[in-house]
Amino acid sequence: MIVPLVSAKAATCGGKAGALGALLRAGLPVPDGFVLPFAAYRAAVRGLDLERLAAEPDRAGTVRRAIEARPVPAAVPAAVAGALARALGDLGDPPVAVRSSAAHEDTGQTSAAGQHDSFLAVRGAGAVTDAVRACWASLFTARAVDYRGERPLGDLAMAVLVQRHLDAEVAGVMFTPAAPGDATRVEASWGLGPSVVGGTVTPDAYRVAGDGPVTRVVARKQTRLDRCGGRLVTSDVPRSDRDRPVIDDATARSLAALGTEIAAVRGGPQDVEWAIADGRVWILQARPLTAETPAWPPSLTSPPTTPATDTPATDTPATVAAPATSSAAVAMLTGTPGSRGIVTGTARIIRGPRDFERARPGDIIVCPFTDPAWTPLLRIAAGVVTETGGALSHAAIVAREHGIPAVLGVANATTRLHDDSAVTVDGATGTVTQAAP
């Protein structure tokens, strides 16, 4: 029923838990915890006719609600309470992170980045048990069903990973070099990692070359996410910190060196989520890279990271091309290259889920940011432009997997671009152009 994280293997505990177990066994800094393996999920859904439920018109919702309504197996609450005491009892009753670790997730072919639910700041065996059931049910969210397509239901399983929650001062994502001679890429922001992976902030970006030089662009980081008791709270970053680098070059190099160790243990280039808590670096996730990122910086001009009315806060020049004045004028906006390709289509301003029905196949989706619930849009969109986010965020990863050009962190894109206008997105250079009306 319970597997210590250090013993977790992908075959029984999913790619996410299996990778962290391997890193723990190698002595790398991973928060300890335990896993409810696939067997626990299969016991929980035993007797549910998933194929019949999935034949309903709302197949995702029908299956998910059936799992959510079903009592967990009687052995689970006691097993969870015992595992919490064994793994984390010396810390009292600490908050924990309860995270999905599905079959066919975190593989070299499909990342399933952000497609299943995870929960932070969970405290107590009862709340952990409820979160475990919610992770099981998240196999059947609309976004997860859409992401995996027609994979047979019988091929699915969800393990659940429980680890000590870290109150991160700084967190982010790191991509280790995809080929010899490539650089390590790091994105970082204040507070907990969901701000970076979810694209709700434009993070600082670092490129660490193999011989040590660091290139960085410092973004204006407006908000941060932190734990407050049992809740996660978004707050404004103090003005003095908004334009300040969240890590120095020495820390970026240390992260790159740790990334080299992780890639060696895992046998290939890795997408790594990390956090710094109490001055120590921790590894929260490592999975294979599924698609190559665009080169960064794409040129000597770095992507702008602040609204047009602000002074860009960068360590290298940041410019926005001025609109031309002729009748053939175009407005050019620049951001972070997120997914390669060039496409021209109709701009569709999507500010939230209520606007989803406005999107049409072939549209260029222009939005404040994309969270995992937006995945179905990426199956019909020709391109994506966001106001915040970085090239290592979940939205950028999924765009690359779908082969959709994407530019991230284009300040005020939803007001500077016009609905129904023709725009061209170049995901390799990070430029978005719109013909003048």
CSV table of C-alpha atoms in Angstrom, one decimal:
chain,number,residue,atom,x,y,z
A,1,MET,CA,0.0,0.0,0.0
A,2,ILE,CA,2.9,2.4,0.8
A,3,VAL,CA,6.3,2.6,-0.9
A,4,PRO,CA,9.1,4.8,0.7
A,5,LEU,CA,10.1,7.4,-1.8
A,6,VAL,CA,13.7,6.2,-1.8
A,7,SER,CA,12.4,2.8,-3.0
A,8,ALA,CA,10.1,4.1,-5.7
A,9,LYS,CA,10.4,2.8,-9.2
A,10,ALA,CA,8.6,4.1,-12.3
A,11,ALA,CA,7.1,0.7,-13.1
A,12,THR,CA,5.0,0.7,-10.0
A,13,CYS,CA,5.0,4.4,-8.8
A,14,GLY,CA,5.0,6.4,-12.0
A,15,GLY,CA,7.7,8.5,-13.8
A,16,LYS,CA,7.7,11.4,-11.4
A,17,ALA,CA,8.1,9.4,-8.2
A,18,GLY,CA,10.4,6.9,-9.9
A,19,ALA,CA,12.8,9.7,-11.0
A,20,LEU,CA,12.9,11.3,-7.5
A,21,GLY,CA,13.5,7.9,-6.0
A,22,ALA,CA,16.5,7.4,-8.2
A,23,LEU,CA,17.9,10.8,-7.3
A,24,LEU,CA,17.4,10.1,-3.6
A,25,ARG,CA,19.3,6.8,-4.0
A,26,ALA,CA,22.1,8.7,-5.6
A,27,GLY,CA,22.3,11.0,-2.6
A,28,LEU,CA,20.9,14.1,-4.3
A,29,PRO,CA,18.8,16.7,-2.4
A,30,VAL,CA,15.2,15.5,-2.7
A,31,PRO,CA,12.6,16.1,0.1
A,32,ASP,CA,11.8,12.7,1.6
A,33,GLY,CA,8.3,11.2,1.5
A,34,PHE,CA,6.4,8.2,0.3
A,35,VAL,CA,4.2,6.9,-2.6
A,36,LEU,CA,0.8,5.3,-2.9
A,37,PRO,CA,1.6,3.1,-5.9
A,38,PHE,CA,-0.5,2.1,-8.9
A,39,ALA,CA,-1.9,-0.8,-6.9
A,40,ALA,CA,-3.6,1.6,-4.5
A,41,TYR,CA,-5.3,3.4,-7.4
A,42,ARG,CA,-6.4,0.1,-9.0
A,43,ALA,CA,-7.9,-1.0,-5.6
A,44,ALA,CA,-9.8,2.3,-5.4
A,45,VAL,CA,-11.4,2.0,-8.8
A,46,ARG,CA,-12.0,-1.8,-8.7
A,47,GLY,CA,-15.6,-2.4,-9.6
A,48,LEU,CA,-16.1,0.9,-11.4
A,49,ASP,CA,-17.0,0.2,-15.1
A,50,LEU,CA,-14.6,2.9,-16.5
A,51,GLU,CA,-15.3,1.9,-20.1
A,52,ARG,CA,-19.1,2.3,-19.6
A,53,LEU,CA,-18.7,5.6,-17.7
A,54,ALA,CA,-16.3,6.9,-20.4
A,55,ALA,CA,-19.0,6.3,-23.0
A,56,GLU,CA,-21.1,9.1,-21.5
A,57,PRO,CA,-21.3,12.4,-23.3
A,58,ASP,CA,-19.2,14.1,-20.7
A,59,ARG,CA,-16.8,11.2,-20.4
A,60,ALA,CA,-14.1,13.1,-18.5
A,61,GLY,CA,-16.5,14.5,-15.9
A,62,THR,CA,-18.5,11.3,-15.5
A,63,VAL,CA,-15.4,9.2,-14.7
A,64,ARG,CA,-13.9,11.9,-12.5
A,65,ARG,CA,-17.1,12.4,-10.4
A,66,ALA,CA,-17.5,8.6,-10.0
A,67,ILE,CA,-14.0,8.4,-8.4
A,68,GLU,CA,-14.5,11.5,-6.3
A,69,ALA,CA,-17.8,10.2,-4.9
A,70,ARG,CA,-16.4,6.7,-4.0
A,71,PRO,CA,-15.0,6.2,-0.5
A,72,VAL,CA,-11.3,5.4,-0.5
A,73,PRO,CA,-10.4,1.8,0.4
A,74,ALA,CA,-10.6,1.3,4.1
A,75,ALA,CA,-6.8,0.6,4.5
A,76,VAL,CA,-5.7,3.9,2.9
A,77,PRO,CA,-6.3,6.4,5.8
A,78,ALA,CA,-4.4,4.3,8.3
A,79,ALA,CA,-1.6,3.6,5.9
A,80,VAL,CA,-1.3,7.3,5.1
A,81,ALA,CA,-1.2,8.2,8.8
A,82,GLY,CA,1.4,5.6,9.5
A,83,ALA,CA,3.5,6.7,6.6
A,84,LEU,CA,3.4,10.4,7.6
A,85,ALA,CA,4.6,9.4,11.1
A,86,ARG,CA,7.4,7.3,9.8
A,87,ALA,CA,8.6,9.6,7.0
A,88,LEU,CA,8.0,13.0,8.6
A,89,GLY,CA,7.1,12.4,12.3
A,90,ASP,CA,10.4,13.9,13.5
A,91,LEU,CA,9.1,17.2,12.1
A,92,GLY,CA,5.9,17.1,14.1
A,93,ASP,CA,2.8,17.5,11.8
A,94,PRO,CA,4.4,19.4,8.8
A,95,PRO,CA,2.5,20.5,5.7
A,96,VAL,CA,3.1,18.2,2.8
A,97,ALA,CA,2.9,18.3,-1.0
A,98,VAL,CA,0.6,15.7,-2.6
A,99,ARG,CA,1.5,15.2,-6.2
A,100,SER,CA,0.3,13.0,-9.1
A,101,SER,CA,2.7,10.4,-10.6
A,102,ALA,CA,0.8,8.8,-13.4
A,103,ALA,CA,1.7,6.0,-15.8
A,104,HIS,CA,3.0,7.5,-19.1
A,105,GLU,CA,3.8,10.8,-17.4
A,106,ASP,CA,7.3,12.3,-17.3
A,107,THR,CA,8.5,10.1,-20.2
A,108,GLY,CA,10.7,11.0,-23.1
A,109,GLN,CA,7.7,11.0,-25.4
A,110,THR,CA,5.0,12.8,-23.2
A,111,SER,CA,5.7,15.1,-20.3
A,112,ALA,CA,2.0,15.6,-19.3
A,113,ALA,CA,3.3,18.9,-18.0
A,114,GLY,CA,0.7,20.3,-15.6
A,115,GLN,CA,-2.1,17.9,-16.8
A,116,HIS,CA,-2.8,16.2,-13.5
A,117,ASP,CA,-3.5,17.8,-10.1
A,118,SER,CA,-1.1,18.4,-7.3
A,119,PHE,CA,-1.7,20.0,-3.9
A,120,LEU,CA,0.6,22.0,-1.7
A,121,ALA,CA,0.3,23.0,2.0
A,122,VAL,CA,-1.7,19.9,2.9
A,123,ARG,CA,-1.7,19.0,6.6
A,124,GLY,CA,-3.0,16.0,8.5
A,125,ALA,CA,-3.8,12.4,7.4
A,126,GLY,CA,-7.5,13.1,6.6
A,127,ALA,CA,-6.6,16.1,4.3
A,128,VAL,CA,-3.8,14.0,2.7
A,129,THR,CA,-6.2,11.2,2.0
A,130,ASP,CA,-8.7,13.6,0.4
A,131,ALA,CA,-5.9,15.0,-1.8
A,132,VAL,CA,-4.8,11.5,-2.8
A,133,ARG,CA,-8.3,10.7,-4.1
A,134,ALA,CA,-8.4,14.1,-5.9
A,135,CYS,CA,-5.1,13.1,-7.6
A,136,TRP,CA,-6.6,9.8,-8.7
A,137,ALA,CA,-9.6,11.6,-10.1
A,138,SER,CA,-7.4,14.0,-12.0
A,139,LEU,CA,-6.6,11.3,-14.5
A,140,PHE,CA,-10.0,12.3,-15.9
A,141,THR,CA,-9.9,16.1,-16.0
A,142,ALA,CA,-10.9,17.5,-19.4
A,143,ARG,CA,-7.3,18.7,-19.9
A,144,ALA,CA,-5.8,15.3,-19.1
A,145,VAL,CA,-8.2,13.4,-21.4
A,146,ASP,CA,-7.6,15.9,-24.2
A,147,TYR,CA,-3.8,15.7,-23.8
A,148,ARG,CA,-3.5,12.0,-24.0
A,149,GLY,CA,-6.1,11.5,-26.8
A,150,GLU,CA,-7.4,8.0,-27.3
A,151,ARG,CA,-5.2,6.1,-25.0
A,152,PRO,CA,-7.2,3.0,-23.6
A,153,LEU,CA,-8.6,3.5,-20.1
A,154,GLY,CA,-7.2,0.2,-19.0
A,155,ASP,CA,-3.7,1.4,-19.8
A,156,LEU,CA,-4.1,4.2,-17.2
A,157,ALA,CA,-3.0,4.3,-13.6
A,158,MET,CA,-2.2,7.0,-11.0
A,159,ALA,CA,0.3,6.8,-8.2
A,160,VAL,CA,0.5,9.6,-5.7
A,161,LEU,CA,3.6,11.1,-4.2
A,162,VAL,CA,3.6,12.7,-0.7
A,163,GLN,CA,6.6,14.8,0.3
A,164,ARG,CA,7.4,17.5,2.9
A,165,HIS,CA,6.2,20.9,1.6
A,166,LEU,CA,9.0,23.4,1.2
A,167,ASP,CA,8.4,27.1,1.8
A,168,ALA,CA,10.6,28.2,-1.0
A,169,GLU,CA,12.2,31.7,-1.0
A,170,VAL,CA,13.0,31.2,-4.6
A,171,ALA,CA,12.0,28.5,-7.1
A,172,GLY,CA,12.1,27.7,-10.8
A,173,VAL,CA,12.9,25.3,-13.6
A,174,MET,CA,16.2,24.2,-15.2
A,175,PHE,CA,16.7,22.5,-18.6
A,176,THR,CA,20.1,20.6,-18.7
A,177,PRO,CA,22.0,20.7,-22.0
A,178,ALA,CA,20.3,18.7,-24.7
A,179,ALA,CA,23.6,18.1,-26.6
A,180,PRO,CA,27.4,18.5,-26.0
A,181,GLY,CA,28.4,22.1,-26.1
A,182,ASP,CA,24.8,23.4,-25.2
A,183,ALA,CA,24.2,25.5,-22.2
A,184,THR,CA,22.0,25.0,-19.1
A,185,ARG,CA,18.9,27.2,-19.0
A,186,VAL,CA,17.5,28.3,-15.7
A,187,GLU,CA,14.3,30.3,-14.9
A,188,ALA,CA,13.7,31.6,-11.5
A,189,SER,CA,11.3,33.8,-9.5
A,190,TRP,CA,10.3,34.6,-5.9
A,191,GLY,CA,8.2,32.2,-3.8
A,192,LEU,CA,6.8,28.8,-4.7
A,193,GLY,CA,7.4,27.2,-8.1
A,194,PRO,CA,3.9,27.2,-9.5
A,195,SER,CA,4.3,30.8,-10.5
A,196,VAL,CA,7.1,29.8,-12.9
A,197,VAL,CA,5.8,26.4,-14.1
A,198,GLY,CA,2.3,27.9,-14.5
A,199,GLY,CA,3.5,31.0,-16.3
A,200,THR,CA,1.8,33.5,-14.0
A,201,VAL,CA,5.1,35.5,-13.8
A,202,THR,CA,7.8,36.2,-16.3
A,203,PRO,CA,10.8,34.8,-14.5
A,204,ASP,CA,14.4,35.8,-14.6
A,205,ALA,CA,16.2,33.8,-17.3
A,206,TYR,CA,19.8,32.5,-17.1
A,207,ARG,CA,22.0,30.7,-19.6
A,208,VAL,CA,25.0,29.0,-18.1
A,209,ALA,CA,27.6,27.9,-20.6
A,210,GLY,CA,29.7,24.8,-20.0
A,211,ASP,CA,32.8,26.8,-19.2
A,212,GLY,CA,31.0,28.9,-16.7
A,213,PRO,CA,29.9,32.3,-18.2
A,214,VAL,CA,26.4,33.3,-17.3
A,215,THR,CA,24.0,35.3,-19.5
A,216,ARG,CA,20.9,36.6,-17.8
A,217,VAL,CA,17.8,38.7,-18.3
A,218,VAL,CA,16.2,40.0,-15.2
A,219,ALA,CA,12.4,40.3,-15.4
A,220,ARG,CA,10.0,42.5,-13.6
A,221,LYS,CA,8.4,40.0,-11.2
A,222,GLN,CA,5.1,41.5,-10.1
A,223,THR,CA,3.7,38.7,-7.9
A,224,ARG,CA,4.7,35.7,-5.8
A,225,LEU,CA,3.0,32.6,-4.4
A,226,ASP,CA,3.6,31.6,-0.8
A,227,ARG,CA,2.0,29.3,1.9
A,228,CYS,CA,0.0,31.0,4.6
A,229,GLY,CA,-1.1,28.3,7.1
A,230,GLY,CA,-3.0,25.8,5.0
A,231,ARG,CA,-3.5,28.1,2.1
A,232,LEU,CA,-1.5,29.4,-0.9
A,233,VAL,CA,-1.6,33.1,-1.2
A,234,THR,CA,-0.6,35.3,-4.1
A,235,SER,CA,0.8,38.7,-3.1
A,236,ASP,CA,2.6,41.6,-4.7
A,237,VAL,CA,6.4,41.5,-4.7
A,238,PRO,CA,7.9,44.5,-2.8
A,239,ARG,CA,8.9,47.2,-5.3
A,240,SER,CA,12.6,46.9,-4.2
A,241,ASP,CA,12.6,43.2,-5.2
A,242,ARG,CA,10.7,43.3,-8.5
A,243,ASP,CA,13.7,44.2,-10.6
A,244,ARG,CA,16.3,42.5,-8.5
A,245,PRO,CA,17.8,39.2,-9.6
A,246,VAL,CA,16.4,36.3,-7.6
A,247,ILE,CA,19.7,34.4,-7.8
A,248,ASP,CA,23.3,35.4,-8.4
A,249,ASP,CA,25.6,34.0,-11.0
A,250,ALA,CA,27.3,31.7,-8.5
A,251,THR,CA,23.9,30.1,-7.6
A,252,ALA,CA,23.1,29.7,-11.3
A,253,ARG,CA,26.4,27.9,-11.8
A,254,SER,CA,25.7,25.7,-8.8
A,255,LEU,CA,22.3,24.8,-10.2
A,256,ALA,CA,23.9,23.9,-13.6
A,257,ALA,CA,26.4,21.7,-11.8
A,258,LEU,CA,23.6,19.9,-10.0
A,259,GLY,CA,21.7,19.6,-13.3
A,260,THR,CA,24.8,17.8,-14.7
A,261,GLU,CA,24.6,15.3,-11.8
A,262,ILE,CA,20.9,14.8,-12.3
A,263,ALA,CA,21.3,14.2,-16.1
A,264,ALA,CA,24.0,11.6,-15.4
A,265,VAL,CA,21.8,9.7,-12.9
A,266,ARG,CA,18.8,9.8,-15.2
A,267,GLY,CA,20.8,9.0,-18.4
A,268,GLY,CA,19.9,12.0,-20.5
A,269,PRO,CA,18.9,15.7,-20.6
A,270,GLN,CA,16.4,16.7,-18.0
A,271,ASP,CA,13.6,19.2,-17.2
A,272,VAL,CA,14.2,19.9,-13.5
A,273,GLU,CA,12.0,21.8,-11.0
A,274,TRP,CA,14.0,23.1,-8.1
A,275,ALA,CA,13.5,25.3,-5.0
A,276,ILE,CA,15.6,27.1,-2.5
A,277,ALA,CA,14.4,26.9,1.1
A,278,ASP,CA,16.4,28.0,4.2
A,279,GLY,CA,19.3,28.6,1.9
A,280,ARG,CA,19.4,25.0,0.5
A,281,VAL,CA,18.7,23.9,-3.0
A,282,TRP,CA,16.1,21.0,-3.4
A,283,ILE,CA,15.1,19.0,-6.4
A,284,LEU,CA,11.3,18.7,-6.8
A,285,GLN,CA,11.0,16.9,-10.1
A,286,ALA,CA,13.1,15.7,-13.0
A,287,ARG,CA,11.8,14.4,-16.3
A,288,PRO,CA,13.3,13.9,-19.8
A,289,LEU,CA,13.1,16.8,-22.2
A,290,THR,CA,10.4,16.1,-24.8
A,291,ALA,CA,11.1,18.8,-27.3
A,292,GLU,CA,14.0,21.2,-28.1
A,293,THR,CA,13.7,24.8,-26.9
A,294,PRO,CA,14.5,27.7,-29.2
A,295,ALA,CA,17.9,29.2,-28.9
A,296,TRP,CA,18.2,31.9,-26.2
A,297,PRO,CA,19.1,34.7,-26.4
A,298,PRO,CA,17.9,34.6,-30.0
A,299,SER,CA,20.1,37.6,-30.9
A,300,LEU,CA,22.0,40.3,-29.2
A,301,THR,CA,18.7,41.9,-28.4
A,302,SER,CA,17.2,40.4,-25.2
A,303,PRO,CA,13.4,40.0,-24.8
A,304,PRO,CA,11.6,42.8,-23.0
A,305,THR,CA,10.3,42.0,-19.6
A,306,THR,CA,8.3,45.0,-18.5
A,307,PRO,CA,5.3,47.0,-19.8
A,308,ALA,CA,5.9,49.7,-22.3
A,309,THR,CA,5.5,52.4,-19.6
A,310,ASP,CA,8.2,51.0,-17.4
A,311,THR,CA,12.0,51.0,-17.8
A,312,PRO,CA,13.1,47.5,-18.7
A,313,ALA,CA,15.1,45.8,-15.8
A,314,THR,CA,17.7,43.8,-17.7
A,315,ASP,CA,21.4,43.1,-17.4
A,316,THR,CA,21.6,43.3,-21.2
A,317,PRO,CA,19.8,45.7,-23.6
A,318,ALA,CA,16.1,45.2,-24.2
A,319,THR,CA,14.3,46.8,-27.0
A,320,VAL,CA,10.9,46.8,-28.7
A,321,ALA,CA,10.8,47.7,-32.4
A,322,ALA,CA,9.0,50.9,-33.0
A,323,PRO,CA,6.0,50.8,-35.3
A,324,ALA,CA,6.7,52.0,-38.8
A,325,THR,CA,4.9,55.0,-40.2
A,326,SER,CA,4.1,53.9,-43.8
A,327,SER,CA,0.8,52.5,-45.0
A,328,ALA,CA,2.4,49.1,-44.9
A,329,ALA,CA,3.3,49.7,-41.2
A,330,VAL,CA,3.4,46.8,-38.8
A,331,ALA,CA,3.5,46.8,-35.0
A,332,MET,CA,6.3,44.5,-33.7
A,333,LEU,CA,6.3,43.1,-30.2
A,334,THR,CA,9.0,41.0,-28.7
A,335,GLY,CA,9.1,38.4,-25.9
A,336,THR,CA,10.8,35.1,-25.0
A,337,PRO,CA,11.0,32.5,-27.7
A,338,GLY,CA,8.9,29.6,-26.5
A,339,SER,CA,8.3,27.2,-29.4
A,340,ARG,CA,9.8,27.3,-32.8
A,341,GLY,CA,8.0,28.0,-36.1
A,342,ILE,CA,6.5,30.9,-38.0
A,343,VAL,CA,2.7,31.2,-38.5
A,344,THR,CA,0.2,33.8,-39.5
A,345,GLY,CA,-3.3,33.7,-38.3
A,346,THR,CA,-6.2,35.6,-36.7
A,347,ALA,CA,-5.5,37.0,-33.2
A,348,ARG,CA,-8.0,35.8,-30.7
A,349,ILE,CA,-7.9,37.6,-27.3
A,350,ILE,CA,-8.6,35.0,-24.6
A,351,ARG,CA,-8.6,36.5,-21.1
A,352,GLY,CA,-10.0,33.4,-19.3
A,353,PRO,CA,-12.0,30.2,-19.6
A,354,ARG,CA,-15.2,32.2,-20.3
A,355,ASP,CA,-13.6,33.2,-23.6
A,356,PHE,CA,-12.7,29.6,-24.7
A,357,GLU,CA,-15.7,29.2,-26.9
A,358,ARG,CA,-14.6,32.2,-29.0
A,359,ALA,CA,-11.5,30.3,-30.2
A,360,ARG,CA,-11.5,28.8,-33.6
A,361,PRO,CA,-9.1,26.3,-35.3
A,362,GLY,CA,-6.2,28.2,-36.7
A,363,ASP,CA,-6.4,31.2,-34.4
A,364,ILE,CA,-3.5,32.8,-32.7
A,365,ILE,CA,-4.4,32.6,-29.0
A,366,VAL,CA,-3.3,35.8,-27.2
A,367,CYS,CA,-3.8,35.6,-23.4
A,368,PRO,CA,-2.4,36.8,-20.1
A,369,PHE,CA,-1.0,33.4,-19.3
A,370,THR,CA,-2.0,29.8,-19.8
A,371,ASP,CA,-2.5,27.3,-17.0
A,372,PRO,CA,-3.1,23.5,-17.6
A,373,ALA,CA,-6.9,24.0,-18.1
A,374,TRP,CA,-6.0,25.8,-21.3
A,375,THR,CA,-4.5,22.6,-22.9
A,376,PRO,CA,-7.5,21.9,-25.1
A,377,LEU,CA,-7.0,25.3,-26.8
A,378,LEU,CA,-3.5,24.3,-27.8
A,379,ARG,CA,-4.9,21.4,-29.9
A,380,ILE,CA,-6.7,23.9,-32.2
A,381,ALA,CA,-4.5,27.0,-32.0
A,382,ALA,CA,-2.0,27.8,-34.7
A,383,GLY,CA,0.1,29.8,-32.3
A,384,VAL,CA,0.2,31.2,-28.8
A,385,VAL,CA,1.2,34.6,-27.3
A,386,THR,CA,1.2,35.2,-23.6
A,387,GLU,CA,1.8,38.3,-21.4
A,388,THR,CA,3.7,36.5,-18.8
A,389,GLY,CA,5.7,33.2,-18.5
A,390,GLY,CA,9.0,31.8,-19.6
A,391,ALA,CA,10.2,29.2,-22.2
A,392,LEU,CA,10.5,26.5,-19.5
A,393,SER,CA,6.9,26.8,-18.3
A,394,HIS,CA,4.2,24.1,-18.8
A,395,ALA,CA,2.5,26.1,-21.5
A,396,ALA,CA,5.7,26.4,-23.5
A,397,ILE,CA,6.5,22.7,-23.1
A,398,VAL,CA,3.0,21.6,-24.3
A,399,ALA,CA,3.2,24.1,-27.2
A,400,ARG,CA,6.5,22.5,-28.3
A,401,GLU,CA,5.0,19.0,-28.0
A,402,HIS,CA,2.2,20.1,-30.3
A,403,GLY,CA,4.5,21.9,-32.7
A,404,ILE,CA,2.8,25.2,-32.2
A,405,PRO,CA,4.9,28.5,-32.4
A,406,ALA,CA,4.8,30.3,-29.1
A,407,VAL,CA,6.1,33.6,-27.7
A,408,LEU,CA,6.0,34.2,-24.0
A,409,GLY,CA,6.2,37.3,-21.8
A,410,VAL,CA,5.0,39.8,-24.3
A,411,ALA,CA,4.0,42.7,-22.1
A,412,ASN,CA,0.4,43.9,-22.5
A,413,ALA,CA,-0.1,41.7,-25.5
A,414,THR,CA,-3.9,41.5,-24.9
A,415,THR,CA,-4.2,45.3,-25.3
A,416,ARG,CA,-1.5,45.9,-27.8
A,417,LEU,CA,-2.8,43.3,-30.2
A,418,HIS,CA,-6.3,43.6,-31.6
A,419,ASP,CA,-8.9,40.9,-31.8
A,420,ASP,CA,-9.6,39.6,-35.4
A,421,SER,CA,-6.4,41.2,-36.7
A,422,ALA,CA,-3.8,39.3,-38.7
A,423,VAL,CA,-0.7,38.5,-36.7
A,424,THR,CA,2.5,36.6,-37.4
A,425,VAL,CA,4.2,34.7,-34.6
A,426,ASP,CA,7.9,33.7,-34.9
A,427,GLY,CA,8.6,31.4,-32.0
A,428,ALA,CA,12.3,31.2,-32.8
A,429,THR,CA,13.1,34.9,-32.6
A,430,GLY,CA,10.4,35.8,-30.1
A,431,THR,CA,8.7,38.3,-32.3
A,432,VAL,CA,5.0,39.0,-32.9
A,433,THR,CA,4.0,41.3,-35.8
A,434,GLN,CA,0.6,42.8,-36.5
A,435,ALA,CA,-0.4,44.6,-39.7
A,436,ALA,CA,-1.4,48.2,-39.2
A,437,PRO,CA,-5.2,48.7,-39.5
